[in-house]
Short mmCIF file of C-alpha atoms in Angstrom, two decimals:
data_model
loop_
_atom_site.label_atom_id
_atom_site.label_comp_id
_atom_site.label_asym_id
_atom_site.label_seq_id
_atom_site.Cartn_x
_atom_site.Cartn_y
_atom_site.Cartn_z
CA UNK A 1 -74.44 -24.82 177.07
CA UNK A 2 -71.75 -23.15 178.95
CA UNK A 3 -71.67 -18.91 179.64
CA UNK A 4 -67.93 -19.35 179.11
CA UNK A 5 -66.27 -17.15 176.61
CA UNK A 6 -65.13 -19.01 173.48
CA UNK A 7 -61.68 -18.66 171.96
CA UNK A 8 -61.51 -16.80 168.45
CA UNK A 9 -59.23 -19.35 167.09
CA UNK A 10 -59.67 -22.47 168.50
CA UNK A 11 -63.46 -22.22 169.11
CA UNK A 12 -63.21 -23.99 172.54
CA UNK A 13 -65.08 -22.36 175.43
CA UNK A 14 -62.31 -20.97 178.26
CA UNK A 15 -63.55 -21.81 181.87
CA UNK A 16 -62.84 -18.73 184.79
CA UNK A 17 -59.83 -20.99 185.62
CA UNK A 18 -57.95 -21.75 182.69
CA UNK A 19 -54.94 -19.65 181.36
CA UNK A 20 -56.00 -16.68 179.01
CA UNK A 21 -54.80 -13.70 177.44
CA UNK A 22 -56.52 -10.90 175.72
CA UNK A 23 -55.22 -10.44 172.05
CA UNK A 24 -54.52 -7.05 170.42
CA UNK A 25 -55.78 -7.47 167.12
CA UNK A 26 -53.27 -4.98 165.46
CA UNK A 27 -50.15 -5.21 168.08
CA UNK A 28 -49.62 -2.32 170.68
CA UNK A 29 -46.15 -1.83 169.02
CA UNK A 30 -47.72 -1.15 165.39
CA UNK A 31 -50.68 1.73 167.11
CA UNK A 32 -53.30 -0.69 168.50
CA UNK A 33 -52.85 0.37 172.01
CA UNK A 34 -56.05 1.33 172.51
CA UNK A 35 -57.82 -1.00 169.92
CA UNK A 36 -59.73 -3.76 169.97
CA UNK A 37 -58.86 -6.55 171.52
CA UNK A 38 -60.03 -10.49 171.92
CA UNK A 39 -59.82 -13.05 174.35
CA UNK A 40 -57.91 -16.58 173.60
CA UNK A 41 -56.42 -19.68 175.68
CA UNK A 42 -53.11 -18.99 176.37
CA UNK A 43 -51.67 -21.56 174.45
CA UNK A 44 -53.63 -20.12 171.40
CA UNK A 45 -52.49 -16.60 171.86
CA UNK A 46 -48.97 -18.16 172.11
CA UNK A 47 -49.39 -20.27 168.60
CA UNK A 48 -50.18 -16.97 166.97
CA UNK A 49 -47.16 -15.01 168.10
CA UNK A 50 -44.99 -17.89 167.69
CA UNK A 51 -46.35 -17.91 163.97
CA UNK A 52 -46.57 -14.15 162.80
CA UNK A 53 -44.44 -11.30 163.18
CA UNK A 54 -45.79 -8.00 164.88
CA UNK A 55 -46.15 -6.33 161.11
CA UNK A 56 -47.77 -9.40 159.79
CA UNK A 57 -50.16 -9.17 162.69
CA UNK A 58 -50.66 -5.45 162.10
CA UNK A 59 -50.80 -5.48 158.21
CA UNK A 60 -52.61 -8.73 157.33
CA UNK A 61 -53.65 -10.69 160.62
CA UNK A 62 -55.75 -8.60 162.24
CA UNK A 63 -59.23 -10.28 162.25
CA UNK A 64 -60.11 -13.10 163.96
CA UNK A 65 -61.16 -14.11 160.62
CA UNK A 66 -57.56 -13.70 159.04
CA UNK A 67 -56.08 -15.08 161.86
CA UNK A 68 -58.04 -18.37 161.49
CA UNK A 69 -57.31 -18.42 158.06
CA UNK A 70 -53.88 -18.24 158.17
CA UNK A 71 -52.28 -21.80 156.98
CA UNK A 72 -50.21 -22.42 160.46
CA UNK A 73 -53.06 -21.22 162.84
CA UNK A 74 -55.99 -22.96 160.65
CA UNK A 75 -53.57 -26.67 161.34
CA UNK A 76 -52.73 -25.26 165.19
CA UNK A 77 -56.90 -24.52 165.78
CA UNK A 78 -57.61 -28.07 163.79
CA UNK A 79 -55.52 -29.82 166.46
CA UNK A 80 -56.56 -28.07 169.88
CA UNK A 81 -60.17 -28.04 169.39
CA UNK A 82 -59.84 -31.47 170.04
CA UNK A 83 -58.14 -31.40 173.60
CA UNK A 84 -60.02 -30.34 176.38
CA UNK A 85 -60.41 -26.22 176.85
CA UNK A 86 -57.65 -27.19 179.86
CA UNK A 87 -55.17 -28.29 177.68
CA UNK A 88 -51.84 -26.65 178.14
CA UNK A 89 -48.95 -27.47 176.21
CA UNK A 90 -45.74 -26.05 174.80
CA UNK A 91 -46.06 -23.74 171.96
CA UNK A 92 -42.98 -24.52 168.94
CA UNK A 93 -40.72 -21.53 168.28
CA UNK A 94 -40.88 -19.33 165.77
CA UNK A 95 -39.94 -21.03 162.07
#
């Protein structure tokens, strides 16, 4: 079993050297400066602001349990937990 953190939405363990970013759950623009936060692959932190808007985040996204439950991020988390915690790929724009 590996001491790596694991990823909130994709589930996948993230290894020292692979591209992260810590996640405010309620966005440092809505009043979560100094809230809590949660650590994600980059590529998952990406999907999630490529798929919600800073209110959505704030108002209705701001769980890792909402955030996995959210149609979009549920089919994103579905896909990457099957590629290696190294994957790295583009993240689509914003619909």
């Amino acid at each position: 079993m590996s001491d790596d953190p694991t990823c909130v939405l994709c589930g996948r363990p993230i290894p020292p050297d692979v591209p992260q970013s810590l996640h405010h759950l309620i966005p440092k623009l809505k009043g979560g400066k100094n809230g809590p936060t949660v650590l994600l692959h980059h590529i998952c932190h990406k999907e999630i602001h490529a798929a919600l808007s800073e209110a959505e985040l704030a108002r209705n996204f701001n769980t890792p349990e909402a955030l996995r439950s959210h149609p979009r991020l549920a089919k994103f988390a579905n896909w990457v937990a099957k590629r290696p915690p190294s994957f790295i790929s583009r993240v689509p724009k914003k619909r």
